Amino acid sequence: MTRKMLVVGEVKDNTLRHVSFETIAAAMNIADGGEIVGVLFGENLTSHAKAMIHYGADRIITVEREELADYTTDAYSQAFLQVYEQEKPNGIILAHTSVGKDLAPRLAAKLNNGLVSDVVAIENDSGTPVFTRPIYSGKAFEKKIMEEGIIFATIRPNNIPARTEDLSRTGTITSMDVELKDLRTTIKEVVKKTTDGVDLAEANIIVAGGRGVKSAEGFKPLEQLADVLGAAIGASRGACDAEYCEYSLQIGQTGKVVTPDLYIAAGISGAIQHLAGMSNAKVIVAINKDPEAPIFDVADYGIVGDLFEVIPMLTEECKNVTT
Amino acid sequence: MNIFVIMKRTFDTEEKVVIENGSIDEEDVEFIINPYDEYALEEAIVLRDKHDGTVTVVTVGEEEAEKELRTALAMGVDQAVLLDIEELEGEVDHYSVSEVLAAYFIDKEIDIILGGNVAVDDGSGQVAPRVAEKLGINQVTTITKIEVEDRDVKIEREVEGDVEYVEASLPLVVTCQQGLNEPRYPSLPGIMKAKKKPLETIDVDELDLDEKKIEAKTNTLDRFLPPEKQAGKVLQGETKDQVRELVGLLRNESKVI
């Protein structure tokens, strides 16, 4: 059956996040030829609208309001529900990002609907979409279907490939007015901590440090490698607990769960709770002094050695090949 | 202040997951308070000590969850409520759990509800925002700092690496993230006191709820373990050569750099 699908394009720092294209691909799979309607909130949205059409959306609704420039629960849920009422779609796909995690359950409750969160794969052979999602932070997976109501899911960045960009695709872009009232949260300030703007959840390459980095200073060589590779920095709980770095960098069952193309674990022993957060990375490199460290059991390539010797060499070698 | 914490009993994060016929094998598994909910409990106790009032911890589950509720009482929570769903048949999903919680909360005076950012077992993070919506209360998720003055609330939240400073007011639902605090361990006197603190069990049929209405909206077809990772290749030789070989492999074999 064909379905009309609604997706939200996510704009951060005036850039349309790549996961927006992945939500379009996910929606196209479920739509089975039905219309894909993209929604954009914020300001200066026209170029983003075009990009969404190039990646497969049929029609875009832009809601240009100052109050929607930064995400707040009230403003976005009010705006989204007005678009929803106008469009009456058969399904909604959001990204499983800060915005999607906050917004989707709220909308699902409002619509009295089910929601499948953090989806990494969708099969739609029989007409009933089957969603695969990790449980126990990736120690296991489950397959879910929606029993009733509309199809509603959030997808994890980096897992469902975007369609190929087609610059010849065209579609209509219409702007819509919404009523926003009684907004109960005010954002006073946003302090950027990610210096290079590479977000852990969306990073293709992650360089992560554990207790083996020994100090906050010890992260320096890792940062230099990350710079060369365009990678994000991550950490084990051990490194966070020892205050070598911020908790926002923690990867594992009680931190971020990541699925990059390349994960370089330096000085991380590989406790089960850390492995849960990263073992589904496509390629894992382990660098550790201890040849018995469990991280080597999940690593594709391992180097037994001192990270303070290996990482700078690796940085130099990568410089040679990437430039 | 009327402070509530919504808590979930979860698998210990150190446990291996075993699946039999599409179900998680829970035999001999250690259960704990969901680690994110520990941040919520700690912050609730700190807020009460500063502003007076009571902290009530609420969980949806079965009798076994009394153990984790007692642990919360031993940490310093004043009273505990178990919303017992043993009687419910069929699958229970986030929708069902939120409906049960909302039915409990509907006649309560609420200043703040704290929950974990996600539960480490299911990892959806749906319940707190769903409850907030059902009750018509504002929400702020993934908080790392909170200050309450009268009805005004100042919050720092972690947003994908950035820090957002937000202002809101009570009543409020918040979800807690690491970095917020350092959850305390129950003290021995705390454990003794906890035995005498009120722990109320409310069967789901005592709540004003239509059992048909709380049936799950999603269905789980299967659960499975990821394919086992093949043991990888530990490189040999001089470090310099190993590094060179590694870069070659990443570039030419796995094509990731």
PDB file of C-alpha atoms in Angstrom, chain A residues 12 17 73-74 96-98 102 105-106 108-110 112-117 130 132-148 184-194 199 205 229 237 247-248 250 253-256 261-262 272-273 279-285 296 298-304 309-310 313-314 317-318 321, chain B residues 11-17 19 24 26 35-36 91 93-95 99 120-127 129-130 132-134 136-141 157-169 177-179 182 216-226 229-235 239-240 242-244 246-247 249-251 253-254 256-257:
ATOM      1  CA  LYS A  12      21.673  23.009  13.048  1.00  0.00           C
ATOM      2  CA  ARG A  17      21.963  17.766   8.974  1.00  0.00           C
ATOM      3  CA  THR A  73       9.499  21.340  22.962  1.00  0.00           C
ATOM      4  CA  ASP A  74       6.469  23.627  23.017  1.00  0.00           C
ATOM      5  CA  HIS A  96      16.794   9.973  16.635  1.00  0.00           C
ATOM      6  CA  THR A  97      18.749  13.096  17.592  1.00  0.00           C
ATOM      7  CA  SER A  98      18.406  15.489  20.522  1.00  0.00           C
ATOM      8  CA  ASP A 102      12.563  15.106  22.805  1.00  0.00           C
ATOM      9  CA  PRO A 105       7.437  10.760  22.204  1.00  0.00           C
ATOM     10  CA  ARG A 106       5.623  14.002  23.011  1.00  0.00           C
ATOM     11  CA  ALA A 108       3.150  10.223  19.896  1.00  0.00           C
ATOM     12  CA  ALA A 109       1.420  10.815  23.236  1.00  0.00           C
ATOM     13  CA  LYS A 110      -0.550  13.721  21.789  1.00  0.00           C
ATOM     14  CA  ASN A 112      -2.342   8.579  21.073  1.00  0.00           C
ATOM     15  CA  ASN A 113      -0.024   6.650  18.817  1.00  0.00           C
ATOM     16  CA  GLY A 114       2.743   4.098  19.118  1.00  0.00           C
ATOM     17  CA  LEU A 115       6.337   5.031  18.346  1.00  0.00           C
ATOM     18  CA  VAL A 116       9.354   2.912  17.462  1.00  0.00           C
ATOM     19  CA  SER A 117      12.510   4.730  18.564  1.00  0.00           C
ATOM     20  CA  VAL A 130       9.296  -4.051  10.151  1.00  0.00           C
ATOM     21  CA  THR A 132      14.977  -3.262  13.600  1.00  0.00           C
ATOM     22  CA  ARG A 133      16.320  -1.459  16.643  1.00  0.00           C
ATOM     23  CA  PRO A 134      19.071  -2.113  19.176  1.00  0.00           C
ATOM     24  CA  ILE A 135      18.218  -3.041  22.749  1.00  0.00           C
ATOM     25  CA  TYR A 136      20.603  -3.232  25.701  1.00  0.00           C
ATOM     26  CA  SER A 137      22.643  -0.586  23.844  1.00  0.00           C
ATOM     27  CA  GLY A 138      23.346  -2.921  20.951  1.00  0.00           C
ATOM     28  CA  LYS A 139      24.034  -6.090  22.938  1.00  0.00           C
ATOM     29  CA  ALA A 140      20.897  -7.378  21.169  1.00  0.00           C
ATOM     30  CA  PHE A 141      18.335  -6.266  18.593  1.00  0.00           C
ATOM     31  CA  GLU A 142      14.566  -6.475  18.242  1.00  0.00           C
ATOM     32  CA  LYS A 143      12.158  -6.312  15.316  1.00  0.00           C
ATOM     33  CA  LYS A 144       8.988  -4.304  15.863  1.00  0.00           C
ATOM     34  CA  ILE A 145       5.818  -3.488  13.970  1.00  0.00           C
ATOM     35  CA  MET A 146       3.097  -0.946  14.653  1.00  0.00           C
ATOM     36  CA  GLU A 147      -0.215  -2.556  15.582  1.00  0.00           C
ATOM     37  CA  GLU A 148      -2.490   0.399  14.872  1.00  0.00           C
ATOM     38  CA  ARG A 184       7.069  27.659  28.438  1.00  0.00           C
ATOM     39  CA  THR A 185      10.816  27.251  27.836  1.00  0.00           C
ATOM     40  CA  THR A 186      13.246  30.037  26.997  1.00  0.00           C
ATOM     41  CA  ILE A 187      16.732  29.317  25.697  1.00  0.00           C
ATOM     42  CA  LYS A 188      19.101  31.834  27.221  1.00  0.00           C
ATOM     43  CA  GLU A 189      22.328  30.726  25.640  1.00  0.00           C
ATOM     44  CA  VAL A 190      23.936  27.856  23.757  1.00  0.00           C
ATOM     45  CA  VAL A 191      27.606  27.217  24.417  1.00  0.00           C
ATOM     46  CA  LYS A 192      29.335  25.226  21.708  1.00  0.00           C
ATOM     47  CA  LYS A 193      31.602  22.580  23.174  1.00  0.00           C
ATOM     48  CA  THR A 194      32.302  20.637  20.028  1.00  0.00           C
ATOM     49  CA  ASP A 199      28.978  15.324  16.559  1.00  0.00           C
ATOM     50  CA  ILE A 205      35.208   8.269  12.404  1.00  0.00           C
ATOM     51  CA  LEU A 229      40.934  12.248  10.092  1.00  0.00           C
ATOM     52  CA  ARG A 237      33.461   5.648  31.319  1.00  0.00           C
ATOM     53  CA  TYR A 247      30.782  13.126  30.377  1.00  0.00           C
ATOM     54  CA  SER A 248      29.229  14.221  27.101  1.00  0.00           C
ATOM     55  CA  GLN A 250      31.188   8.963  27.122  1.00  0.00           C
ATOM     56  CA  GLN A 253      25.700   1.532  27.781  1.00  0.00           C
ATOM     57  CA  THR A 254      25.445   4.523  30.135  1.00  0.00           C
ATOM     58  CA  GLY A 255      26.647   6.969  27.490  1.00  0.00           C
ATOM     59  CA  LYS A 256      26.335   7.444  23.763  1.00  0.00           C
ATOM     60  CA  ASP A 261      32.579   3.561   9.919  1.00  0.00           C
ATOM     61  CA  LEU A 262      35.821   3.575  11.899  1.00  0.00           C
ATOM     62  CA  ILE A 272      31.252  -5.015  28.485  1.00  0.00           C
ATOM     63  CA  GLN A 273      29.396  -1.774  29.118  1.00  0.00           C
ATOM     64  CA  SER A 279      30.848  -2.815  18.958  1.00  0.00           C
ATOM     65  CA  ASN A 280      28.506  -2.262  16.009  1.00  0.00           C
ATOM     66  CA  ALA A 281      30.980   0.147  14.409  1.00  0.00           C
ATOM     67  CA  LYS A 282      31.905  -1.069  10.940  1.00  0.00           C
ATOM     68  CA  VAL A 283      35.677  -1.221  11.541  1.00  0.00           C
ATOM     69  CA  ILE A 284      37.276  -1.216  14.982  1.00  0.00           C
ATOM     70  CA  VAL A 285      40.949  -0.553  15.679  1.00  0.00           C
ATOM     71  CA  PHE A 296      40.954  -7.031  21.011  1.00  0.00           C
ATOM     72  CA  VAL A 298      35.895  -7.114  18.950  1.00  0.00           C
ATOM     73  CA  ALA A 299      38.655  -5.272  17.060  1.00  0.00           C
ATOM     74  CA  ASP A 300      39.216  -5.828  13.363  1.00  0.00           C
ATOM     75  CA  TYR A 301      42.801  -4.653  13.696  1.00  0.00           C
ATOM     76  CA  GLY A 302      44.845  -4.487  16.856  1.00  0.00           C
ATOM     77  CA  ILE A 303      48.181  -3.011  17.785  1.00  0.00           C
ATOM     78  CA  VAL A 304      49.664  -4.101  21.094  1.00  0.00           C
ATOM     79  CA  GLU A 309      54.024   5.955  20.853  1.00  0.00           C
ATOM     80  CA  VAL A 310      51.465   4.522  18.404  1.00  0.00           C
ATOM     81  CA  MET A 313      52.956   7.689  14.475  1.00  0.00           C
ATOM     82  CA  LEU A 314      49.468   6.961  13.219  1.00  0.00           C
ATOM     83  CA  GLU A 317      51.140   8.235   8.642  1.00  0.00           C
ATOM     84  CA  CYS A 318      47.533   9.386   8.100  1.00  0.00           C
ATOM     85  CA  VAL A 321      48.112   9.384   2.921  1.00  0.00           C
TER      86      VAL A 321
ATOM     87  CA  PHE B  11      19.358  -5.470  33.789  1.00  0.00           C
ATOM     88  CA  ASP B  12      22.730  -4.793  35.350  1.00  0.00           C
ATOM     89  CA  THR B  13      24.874  -3.174  32.645  1.00  0.00           C
ATOM     90  CA  GLU B  14      27.600  -5.756  33.333  1.00  0.00           C
ATOM     91  CA  GLU B  15      25.263  -8.615  32.327  1.00  0.00           C
ATOM     92  CA  LYS B  16      25.533 -10.512  29.064  1.00  0.00           C
ATOM     93  CA  VAL B  17      22.239 -10.752  27.181  1.00  0.00           C
ATOM     94  CA  ILE B  19      18.049 -14.851  24.147  1.00  0.00           C
ATOM     95  CA  ILE B  24      15.405 -12.283  26.880  1.00  0.00           C
ATOM     96  CA  GLU B  26      16.199 -13.238  32.835  1.00  0.00           C
ATOM     97  CA  PRO B  35      21.615   4.083  36.025  1.00  0.00           C
ATOM     98  CA  TYR B  36      20.044   7.253  34.566  1.00  0.00           C
ATOM     99  CA  GLU B  91       2.674  -6.935  25.387  1.00  0.00           C
ATOM    100  CA  ASP B  93       4.970  -0.887  25.425  1.00  0.00           C
ATOM    101  CA  HIS B  94       5.901   2.727  26.137  1.00  0.00           C
ATOM    102  CA  TYR B  95       2.380   3.813  25.352  1.00  0.00           C
ATOM    103  CA  GLU B  99      -0.938   5.555  30.314  1.00  0.00           C
ATOM    104  CA  VAL B 120      19.640   1.141  29.475  1.00  0.00           C
ATOM    105  CA  ASP B 121      17.635  -1.952  28.501  1.00  0.00           C
ATOM    106  CA  ASP B 122      15.122  -0.655  25.967  1.00  0.00           C
ATOM    107  CA  GLY B 123      16.845   2.628  25.192  1.00  0.00           C
ATOM    108  CA  SER B 124      13.841   4.462  23.756  1.00  0.00           C
ATOM    109  CA  GLY B 125      13.516   7.348  26.200  1.00  0.00           C
ATOM    110  CA  GLN B 126       9.808   7.677  25.461  1.00  0.00           C
ATOM    111  CA  VAL B 127       8.068   7.398  28.809  1.00  0.00           C
ATOM    112  CA  PRO B 129       8.013  12.943  27.548  1.00  0.00           C
ATOM    113  CA  ARG B 130       4.849  10.885  27.009  1.00  0.00           C
ATOM    114  CA  ALA B 132       4.586  15.062  30.434  1.00  0.00           C
ATOM    115  CA  GLU B 133       2.316  15.402  27.393  1.00  0.00           C
ATOM    116  CA  LYS B 134      -0.461  13.343  28.996  1.00  0.00           C
ATOM    117  CA  GLY B 136      -0.004  18.794  29.999  1.00  0.00           C
ATOM    118  CA  ILE B 137       3.260  19.605  31.777  1.00  0.00           C
ATOM    119  CA  ASN B 138       6.308  21.199  30.160  1.00  0.00           C
ATOM    120  CA  GLN B 139       9.458  19.090  29.745  1.00  0.00           C
ATOM    121  CA  VAL B 140      13.206  19.606  29.556  1.00  0.00           C
ATOM    122  CA  THR B 141      15.247  16.526  28.632  1.00  0.00           C
ATOM    123  CA  ARG B 157      21.129  20.615  29.278  1.00  0.00           C
ATOM    124  CA  GLU B 158      23.516  18.673  27.127  1.00  0.00           C
ATOM    125  CA  VAL B 159      22.597  18.789  23.459  1.00  0.00           C
ATOM    126  CA  GLU B 160      24.887  16.640  21.349  1.00  0.00           C
ATOM    127  CA  GLY B 161      28.010  18.062  22.894  1.00  0.00           C
ATOM    128  CA  ASP B 162      26.772  21.642  23.265  1.00  0.00           C
ATOM    129  CA  VAL B 163      25.422  23.121  26.494  1.00  0.00           C
ATOM    130  CA  GLU B 164      22.055  24.866  26.415  1.00  0.00           C
ATOM    131  CA  TYR B 165      21.044  27.241  29.217  1.00  0.00           C
ATOM    132  CA  VAL B 166      17.263  27.274  29.508  1.00  0.00           C
ATOM    133  CA  GLU B 167      14.651  28.791  31.786  1.00  0.00           C
ATOM    134  CA  ALA B 168      11.296  27.268  32.556  1.00  0.00           C
ATOM    135  CA  SER B 169       8.918  27.131  35.488  1.00  0.00           C
ATOM    136  CA  GLN B 177      21.866  12.722  32.149  1.00  0.00           C
ATOM    137  CA  GLN B 178      25.340  11.873  33.400  1.00  0.00           C
ATOM    138  CA  GLY B 179      27.199  14.901  34.654  1.00  0.00           C
ATOM    139  CA  GLU B 182      27.128  11.755  41.685  1.00  0.00           C
ATOM    140  CA  ALA B 216       0.392  -1.917  23.360  1.00  0.00           C
ATOM    141  CA  LYS B 217       0.415  -0.007  20.069  1.00  0.00           C
ATOM    142  CA  THR B 218       3.580  -1.755  18.910  1.00  0.00           C
ATOM    143  CA  ASN B 219       4.435  -5.438  18.757  1.00  0.00           C
ATOM    144  CA  THR B 220       7.788  -7.194  19.030  1.00  0.00           C
ATOM    145  CA  LEU B 221       8.216  -9.910  16.384  1.00  0.00           C
ATOM    146  CA  ASP B 222      11.664 -11.116  17.332  1.00  0.00           C
ATOM    147  CA  ARG B 223      14.744 -10.476  19.433  1.00  0.00           C
ATOM    148  CA  PHE B 224      18.193 -11.627  18.384  1.00  0.00           C
ATOM    149  CA  LEU B 225      21.883 -11.210  19.090  1.00  0.00           C
ATOM    150  CA  PRO B 226      24.144  -9.438  16.608  1.00  0.00           C
ATOM    151  CA  LYS B 229      32.514 -10.483  15.606  1.00  0.00           C
ATOM    152  CA  GLN B 230      35.312 -12.490  14.021  1.00  0.00           C
ATOM    153  CA  ALA B 231      38.443 -12.239  16.097  1.00  0.00           C
ATOM    154  CA  GLY B 232      40.463  -9.517  14.431  1.00  0.00           C
ATOM    155  CA  LYS B 233      44.006  -9.290  13.241  1.00  0.00           C
ATOM    156  CA  VAL B 234      46.642  -8.304  15.775  1.00  0.00           C
ATOM    157  CA  LEU B 235      49.479  -6.768  13.814  1.00  0.00           C
ATOM    158  CA  THR B 239      55.613  -0.498  15.818  1.00  0.00           C
ATOM    159  CA  LYS B 240      56.425   1.759  12.893  1.00  0.00           C
ATOM    160  CA  GLN B 242      52.503  -2.015  12.269  1.00  0.00           C
ATOM    161  CA  VAL B 243      51.234   1.562  11.977  1.00  0.00           C
ATOM    162  CA  ARG B 244      52.075   1.630   8.290  1.00  0.00           C
ATOM    163  CA  LEU B 246      47.284  -0.515   9.676  1.00  0.00           C
ATOM    164  CA  VAL B 247      46.897   2.639   7.588  1.00  0.00           C
ATOM    165  CA  LEU B 249      44.528  -1.859   5.641  1.00  0.00           C
ATOM    166  CA  LEU B 250      42.163   0.959   6.624  1.00  0.00           C
ATOM    167  CA  ARG B 251      42.702   2.621   3.294  1.00  0.00           C
ATOM    168  CA  GLU B 253      40.977  -3.184   2.560  1.00  0.00           C
ATOM    169  CA  SER B 254      38.208  -1.582   4.640  1.00  0.00           C
ATOM    170  CA  VAL B 256      37.284   3.829   5.737  1.00  0.00           C
ATOM    171  CA  ILE B 257      39.945   6.548   5.448  1.00  0.00           C
TER     172      ILE B 257
END
